[in-house]
PDB file of C-alpha atoms in Angstrom:
ATOM      1  CA  MET A 317      -3.670  11.148  -6.714  1.00 37.00           C
ATOM      2  CA  ASP A 318      -0.251   9.602  -6.671  1.00 39.00           C
ATOM      3  CA  ASP A 319       1.590   8.551  -3.560  1.00 40.00           C
ATOM      4  CA  GLY A 320       3.341  11.947  -3.287  1.00 39.00           C
ATOM      5  CA  GLN A 321       3.040  14.602  -0.629  1.00 37.00           C
ATOM      6  CA  GLN A 322       0.312  16.783  -2.179  1.00 37.00           C
ATOM      7  CA  SER A 323      -3.225  17.018  -0.840  1.00 38.00           C
ATOM      8  CA  SER A 324      -6.178  16.532  -3.177  1.00 37.00           C
ATOM      9  CA  SER A 325      -6.554  20.322  -3.314  1.00 36.00           C
ATOM     10  CA  GLY A 326      -2.991  20.600  -4.628  1.00 35.00           C
ATOM     11  CA  GLY A 327      -1.532  22.140  -1.468  1.00 34.00           C
ATOM     12  CA  ALA A 328       1.130  20.667   0.704  1.00 33.00           C
ATOM     13  CA  ARG A 329      -0.014  18.662   3.663  1.00 36.00           C
ATOM     14  CA  PRO A 330       0.993  19.679   7.155  1.00 35.00           C
ATOM     15  CA  SER A 331       4.031  17.944   8.558  1.00 35.00           C
ATOM     16  CA  SER A 332       3.418  14.951  10.768  1.00 37.00           C
ATOM     17  CA  SER A 333       5.606  16.634  13.359  1.00 36.00           C
ATOM     18  CA  SER A 334       2.867  19.221  13.825  1.00 36.00           C
ATOM     19  CA  ASN A 335       0.846  18.384  16.903  1.00 37.00           C
ATOM     20  CA  ASN A 336      -1.777  21.063  16.311  1.00 39.00           C
ATOM     21  CA  ASN A 337      -4.333  18.607  15.009  1.00 41.00           C
ATOM     22  CA  SER A 338      -3.653  15.379  16.891  1.00 45.00           C
ATOM     23  CA  ASN A 339      -6.409  15.965  19.430  1.00 49.00           C
ATOM     24  CA  SER A 340      -8.798  17.198  16.763  1.00 65.00           C
ATOM     25  CA  SER A 341      -8.080  14.169  14.555  1.00 70.00           C
ATOM     26  CA  GLY A 342      -8.835  11.893  17.509  1.00 72.00           C
ATOM     27  CA  SER A 343     -12.129  13.608  18.220  1.00 90.00           C
ATOM     28  CA  MET A 344     -12.924  13.622  14.491  1.00 94.00           C
ATOM     29  CA  THR A 345     -12.296   9.867  14.369  1.00 95.00           C
ATOM     30  CA  ALA A 346     -14.454   9.333  17.462  1.00 95.00           C
ATOM     31  CA  GLU A 347     -17.286  11.194  15.757  1.00 95.00           C
ATOM     32  CA  LEU A 348     -16.898   9.540  12.338  1.00 96.00           C
ATOM     33  CA  ASP A 349     -16.144   5.953  13.378  1.00 96.00           C
ATOM     34  CA  PRO A 350     -16.169   5.043  17.086  1.00 96.00           C
ATOM     35  CA  VAL A 351     -14.896   1.523  16.361  1.00 96.00           C
ATOM     36  CA  LEU A 352     -11.769   2.810  14.567  1.00 97.00           C
ATOM     37  CA  HIS A 353     -11.291   5.334  17.361  1.00 97.00           C
ATOM     38  CA  SER A 354     -11.459   2.538  19.968  1.00 96.00           C
ATOM     39  CA  ILE A 355      -8.319   0.916  18.538  1.00 97.00           C
ATOM     40  CA  GLY A 356      -6.423   4.214  18.272  1.00 97.00           C
ATOM     41  CA  PHE A 357      -6.909   4.913  14.555  1.00 98.00           C
ATOM     42  CA  GLU A 358      -6.736   8.613  13.618  1.00 97.00           C
ATOM     43  CA  ILE A 359      -8.457   9.797  10.448  1.00 97.00           C
ATOM     44  CA  GLY A 360      -6.480  12.393   8.487  1.00 96.00           C
ATOM     45  CA  GLU A 361      -7.741  13.614   5.131  1.00 95.00           C
ATOM     46  CA  VAL A 362     -11.466  13.254   4.411  1.00 96.00           C
ATOM     47  CA  SER A 363     -12.739  13.763   0.856  1.00 95.00           C
ATOM     48  CA  PRO A 364     -14.744  11.870  -1.787  1.00 95.00           C
ATOM     49  CA  SER A 365     -11.493  11.245  -3.656  1.00 95.00           C
ATOM     50  CA  GLN A 366      -9.293  10.110  -0.769  1.00 97.00           C
ATOM     51  CA  LEU A 367      -9.254   9.262   2.912  1.00 98.00           C
ATOM     52  CA  THR A 368      -6.097   8.838   4.938  1.00 97.00           C
ATOM     53  CA  GLY A 369      -5.223   7.936   8.488  1.00 98.00           C
ATOM     54  CA  ARG A 370      -2.765   6.350  10.856  1.00 98.00           C
ATOM     55  CA  LEU A 371      -2.808   3.607  13.455  1.00 98.00           C
ATOM     56  CA  PRO A 372      -0.210   3.210  16.200  1.00 98.00           C
ATOM     57  CA  VAL A 373       0.076  -0.569  16.562  1.00 98.00           C
ATOM     58  CA  THR A 374      -0.641  -1.579  20.162  1.00 98.00           C
ATOM     59  CA  ALA A 375      -1.351  -4.924  21.801  1.00 96.00           C
ATOM     60  CA  LYS A 376      -5.053  -4.051  21.559  1.00 96.00           C
ATOM     61  CA  CYS A 377      -5.003  -4.499  17.757  1.00 96.00           C
ATOM     62  CA  CYS A 378      -2.577  -7.429  17.534  1.00 97.00           C
ATOM     63  CA  GLN A 379      -2.947 -11.178  17.285  1.00 96.00           C
ATOM     64  CA  PRO A 380      -1.107 -13.467  19.739  1.00 95.00           C
ATOM     65  CA  PHE A 381       2.227 -13.119  17.904  1.00 95.00           C
ATOM     66  CA  GLN A 382       2.222  -9.355  18.633  1.00 96.00           C
ATOM     67  CA  VAL A 383       1.725  -8.287  15.027  1.00 98.00           C
ATOM     68  CA  LEU A 384      -1.205  -6.368  13.603  1.00 98.00           C
ATOM     69  CA  HIS A 385      -4.265  -8.602  13.299  1.00 98.00           C
ATOM     70  CA  GLY A 386      -5.353  -9.074   9.679  1.00 98.00           C
ATOM     71  CA  GLY A 387      -8.938  -8.430  10.713  1.00 98.00           C
ATOM     72  CA  VAL A 388      -7.935  -4.968  11.922  1.00 98.00           C
ATOM     73  CA  SER A 389      -6.451  -4.222   8.491  1.00 99.00           C
ATOM     74  CA  ALA A 390      -9.709  -5.393   6.907  1.00 98.00           C
ATOM     75  CA  MET A 391     -11.780  -3.271   9.309  1.00 98.00           C
ATOM     76  CA  VAL A 392      -9.720  -0.158   8.505  1.00 99.00           C
ATOM     77  CA  SER A 393     -10.115  -0.885   4.785  1.00 99.00           C
ATOM     78  CA  GLU A 394     -13.871  -1.302   4.907  1.00 98.00           C
ATOM     79  CA  ALA A 395     -14.375   1.722   7.164  1.00 98.00           C
ATOM     80  CA  LEU A 396     -12.351   4.115   4.992  1.00 98.00           C
ATOM     81  CA  ALA A 397     -13.844   2.805   1.736  1.00 99.00           C
ATOM     82  CA  SER A 398     -17.365   3.065   3.149  1.00 98.00           C
ATOM     83  CA  MET A 399     -16.870   6.667   4.266  1.00 98.00           C
ATOM     84  CA  GLY A 400     -15.414   7.575   0.882  1.00 97.00           C
ATOM     85  CA  ALA A 401     -18.194   5.853  -1.029  1.00 97.00           C
ATOM     86  CA  HIS A 402     -20.801   7.553   1.155  1.00 96.00           C
ATOM     87  CA  MET A 403     -19.346  10.962   0.246  1.00 96.00           C
ATOM     88  CA  ALA A 404     -18.845  10.082  -3.429  1.00 96.00           C
ATOM     89  CA  SER A 405     -22.484   9.005  -3.733  1.00 95.00           C
ATOM     90  CA  GLY A 406     -23.757  12.331  -2.449  1.00 93.00           C
ATOM     91  CA  TYR A 407     -24.289  11.005   1.087  1.00 94.00           C
ATOM     92  CA  ARG A 408     -26.674   8.300  -0.034  1.00 94.00           C
ATOM     93  CA  ARG A 409     -26.524   5.011   1.858  1.00 96.00           C
ATOM     94  CA  VAL A 410     -23.872   2.495   0.815  1.00 97.00           C
ATOM     95  CA  ALA A 411     -23.368  -1.166   1.695  1.00 97.00           C
ATOM     96  CA  GLY A 412     -20.187  -3.191   1.376  1.00 97.00           C
ATOM     97  CA  VAL A 413     -20.659  -6.362  -0.663  1.00 98.00           C
ATOM     98  CA  SER A 414     -17.091  -7.576  -1.149  1.00 98.00           C
ATOM     99  CA  LEU A 415     -13.742  -7.143   0.572  1.00 99.00           C
ATOM    100  CA  ASN A 416     -10.561  -8.715  -0.764  1.00 99.00           C
ATOM    101  CA  ILE A 417      -7.342  -8.111   1.127  1.00 99.00           C
ATOM    102  CA  ASN A 418      -3.774  -9.223   0.531  1.00 99.00           C
ATOM    103  CA  HIS A 419      -1.284  -9.076   3.392  1.00 98.00           C
ATOM    104  CA  PHE A 420       2.352  -8.605   2.326  1.00 98.00           C
ATOM    105  CA  ARG A 421       4.223  -7.855   5.540  1.00 98.00           C
ATOM    106  CA  SER A 422       3.535  -7.610   9.242  1.00 98.00           C
ATOM    107  CA  ALA A 423       3.509  -4.568  11.493  1.00 98.00           C
ATOM    108  CA  ALA A 424       4.613  -5.129  15.079  1.00 98.00           C
ATOM    109  CA  VAL A 425       3.663  -3.508  18.359  1.00 97.00           C
ATOM    110  CA  GLY A 426       5.241  -0.043  18.342  1.00 97.00           C
ATOM    111  CA  ASP A 427       5.003   0.436  14.572  1.00 98.00           C
ATOM    112  CA  VAL A 428       2.724   3.065  13.071  1.00 98.00           C
ATOM    113  CA  VAL A 429       0.580   2.056  10.098  1.00 99.00           C
ATOM    114  CA  LEU A 430      -0.447   4.625   7.479  1.00 99.00           C
ATOM    115  CA  ALA A 431      -3.620   4.087   5.438  1.00 99.00           C
ATOM    116  CA  ARG A 432      -4.932   5.560   2.198  1.00 99.00           C
ATOM    117  CA  ALA A 433      -8.257   4.794   0.481  1.00 98.00           C
ATOM    118  CA  ALA A 434      -9.063   6.013  -3.038  1.00 98.00           C
ATOM    119  CA  PRO A 435     -11.794   5.167  -5.537  1.00 98.00           C
ATOM    120  CA  VAL A 436     -11.016   2.953  -8.514  1.00 98.00           C
ATOM    121  CA  HIS A 437     -14.567   3.120  -9.919  1.00 98.00           C
ATOM    122  CA  VAL A 438     -17.464   5.372  -8.928  1.00 97.00           C
ATOM    123  CA  GLY A 439     -20.610   4.281 -10.738  1.00 96.00           C
ATOM    124  CA  ARG A 440     -24.309   4.833 -10.255  1.00 94.00           C
ATOM    125  CA  SER A 441     -24.920   1.508  -8.528  1.00 97.00           C
ATOM    126  CA  THR A 442     -21.483   0.302  -7.395  1.00 98.00           C
ATOM    127  CA  GLN A 443     -18.161   1.704  -6.315  1.00 98.00           C
ATOM    128  CA  VAL A 444     -14.782   0.002  -5.979  1.00 99.00           C
ATOM    129  CA  TRP A 445     -12.207   1.417  -3.596  1.00 99.00           C
ATOM    130  CA  GLU A 446      -8.544   0.504  -3.177  1.00 99.00           C
ATOM    131  CA  VAL A 447      -7.067   0.736   0.309  1.00 99.00           C
ATOM    132  CA  LYS A 448      -3.333   0.493   0.960  1.00 99.00           C
ATOM    133  CA  LEU A 449      -1.601   0.211   4.328  1.00 99.00           C
ATOM    134  CA  TRP A 450       2.092   0.890   4.944  1.00 99.00           C
ATOM    135  CA  LYS A 451       4.420   0.841   7.909  1.00 98.00           C
ATOM    136  CA  GLN A 452       5.527   4.369   8.680  1.00 97.00           C
ATOM    137  CA  ASP A 453       9.235   4.941   8.129  1.00 94.00           C
ATOM    138  CA  PRO A 454      10.440   6.224  11.527  1.00 91.00           C
ATOM    139  CA  SER A 455      13.271   8.259   9.979  1.00 92.00           C
ATOM    140  CA  THR A 456      11.083  10.221   7.523  1.00 93.00           C
ATOM    141  CA  GLN A 457       7.609   9.810   9.044  1.00 91.00           C
ATOM    142  CA  GLY A 458       6.527   8.912   5.479  1.00 94.00           C
ATOM    143  CA  LYS A 459       5.561   5.620   3.930  1.00 96.00           C
ATOM    144  CA  GLY A 460       7.744   2.613   4.479  1.00 96.00           C
ATOM    145  CA  PRO A 461       7.050  -0.937   3.272  1.00 98.00           C
ATOM    146  CA  GLN A 462       3.502  -1.672   2.142  1.00 98.00           C
ATOM    147  CA  ILE A 463       1.845  -4.185   4.476  1.00 98.00           C
ATOM    148  CA  SER A 464      -1.504  -4.771   2.749  1.00 99.00           C
ATOM    149  CA  GLU A 465      -3.744  -3.819  -0.137  1.00 99.00           C
ATOM    150  CA  SER A 466      -7.459  -4.335  -0.419  1.00 99.00           C
ATOM    151  CA  ARG A 467     -10.337  -3.830  -2.830  1.00 99.00           C
ATOM    152  CA  VAL A 468     -13.720  -2.978  -1.389  1.00 99.00           C
ATOM    153  CA  THR A 469     -16.850  -3.146  -3.563  1.00 99.00           C
ATOM    154  CA  LEU A 470     -19.924  -1.297  -2.351  1.00 99.00           C
ATOM    155  CA  LEU A 471     -23.505  -0.914  -3.493  1.00 98.00           C
ATOM    156  CA  CYS A 472     -24.227   2.789  -3.582  1.00 96.00           C
ATOM    157  CA  ASN A 473     -27.032   5.297  -3.984  1.00 92.00           C
ATOM    158  CA  LEU A 474     -29.299   3.246  -1.736  1.00 94.00           C
ATOM    159  CA  PRO A 475     -32.198   5.100  -0.115  1.00 92.00           C
ATOM    160  CA  VAL A 476     -31.576   6.509   3.340  1.00 91.00           C
ATOM    161  CA  PRO A 477     -34.347   5.625   5.828  1.00 92.00           C
ATOM    162  CA  ASP A 478     -35.983   8.634   7.478  1.00 93.00           C
ATOM    163  CA  ASN A 479     -34.695   7.649  10.910  1.00 94.00           C
ATOM    164  CA  LEU A 480     -31.095   7.705   9.582  1.00 92.00           C
ATOM    165  CA  LYS A 481     -31.247  10.826   7.408  1.00 91.00           C
ATOM    166  CA  HIS A 482     -28.666  12.566   9.626  1.00 91.00           C
ATOM    167  CA  ALA A 483     -26.204   9.630   9.602  1.00 90.00           C
ATOM    168  CA  GLY A 484     -23.832  11.462   7.250  1.00 91.00           C
ATOM    169  CA  ASP A 485     -23.852  14.838   9.016  1.00 93.00           C
ATOM    170  CA  ALA A 486     -20.480  14.393  10.760  1.00 92.00           C
ATOM    171  CA  LEU A 487     -18.881  13.260   7.516  1.00 94.00           C
ATOM    172  CA  LYS A 488     -20.314  16.301   5.723  1.00 93.00           C
ATOM    173  CA  LYS A 489     -18.931  18.573   8.433  1.00 92.00           C
ATOM    174  CA  TYR A 490     -15.375  17.303   8.063  1.00 92.00           C
ATOM    175  CA  ALA A 491     -15.416  16.838   4.286  1.00 90.00           C
ATOM    176  CA  GLN A 492     -16.824  20.304   3.631  1.00 55.00           C
ATOM    177  CA  ALA A 493     -14.054  21.833   5.673  1.00 48.00           C
ATOM    178  CA  GLY A 494     -11.527  20.158   3.375  1.00 46.00           C
ATOM    179  CA  ARG A 495     -10.088  18.729   6.554  1.00 45.00           C
ATOM    180  CA  THR A 496      -6.469  17.623   6.486  1.00 44.00           C
ATOM    181  CA  THR A 497      -4.589  16.758   9.643  1.00 45.00           C
ATOM    182  CA  THR A 498      -1.192  15.221  10.218  1.00 44.00           C
ATOM    183  CA  SER A 499      -1.350  12.510   7.564  1.00 43.00           C
ATOM    184  CA  ARG A 500       1.584  12.299   5.151  1.00 46.00           C
ATOM    185  CA  LEU A 501       0.157   9.977   2.520  1.00 53.00           C
TER     186      LEU A 501
END
């Protein structure tokens, strides 16, 4: 999918000014990734072909110079790529083996960062995902300057241990619903 305003199903995405889903996206994020939720990240679209989300930049996710910590960008990248790879592999277990991230610009406290993860390669044993982060343009609520880009390589189709066979249930619930919230990526 290009960087336009269409969802993966071809329909228009809801406007970010719609508040109907902000609470549900927060609870969805809490269920899918408690660590992302703890820093205020909100997952938007959830599908095997794309995941999106947004992060209001607060002091909690900044380094001492009050800009977004590079490790937070890396954590967002790995989390979104891992969820996508898990779905794309039919909910088999995946494991990240490589993360490369380039930081282009900073995002300061008060900015909102938009994120989009999409597969570059989905193979039988490995997947490669590209994750881009942008500052949100306050005037349009759309993408502003890109702040980082990463490549995440994951082993996929690993066996799921019996004690973890329900680990993907929440992801299945939201992906099957074709869930799209307030993301404008």
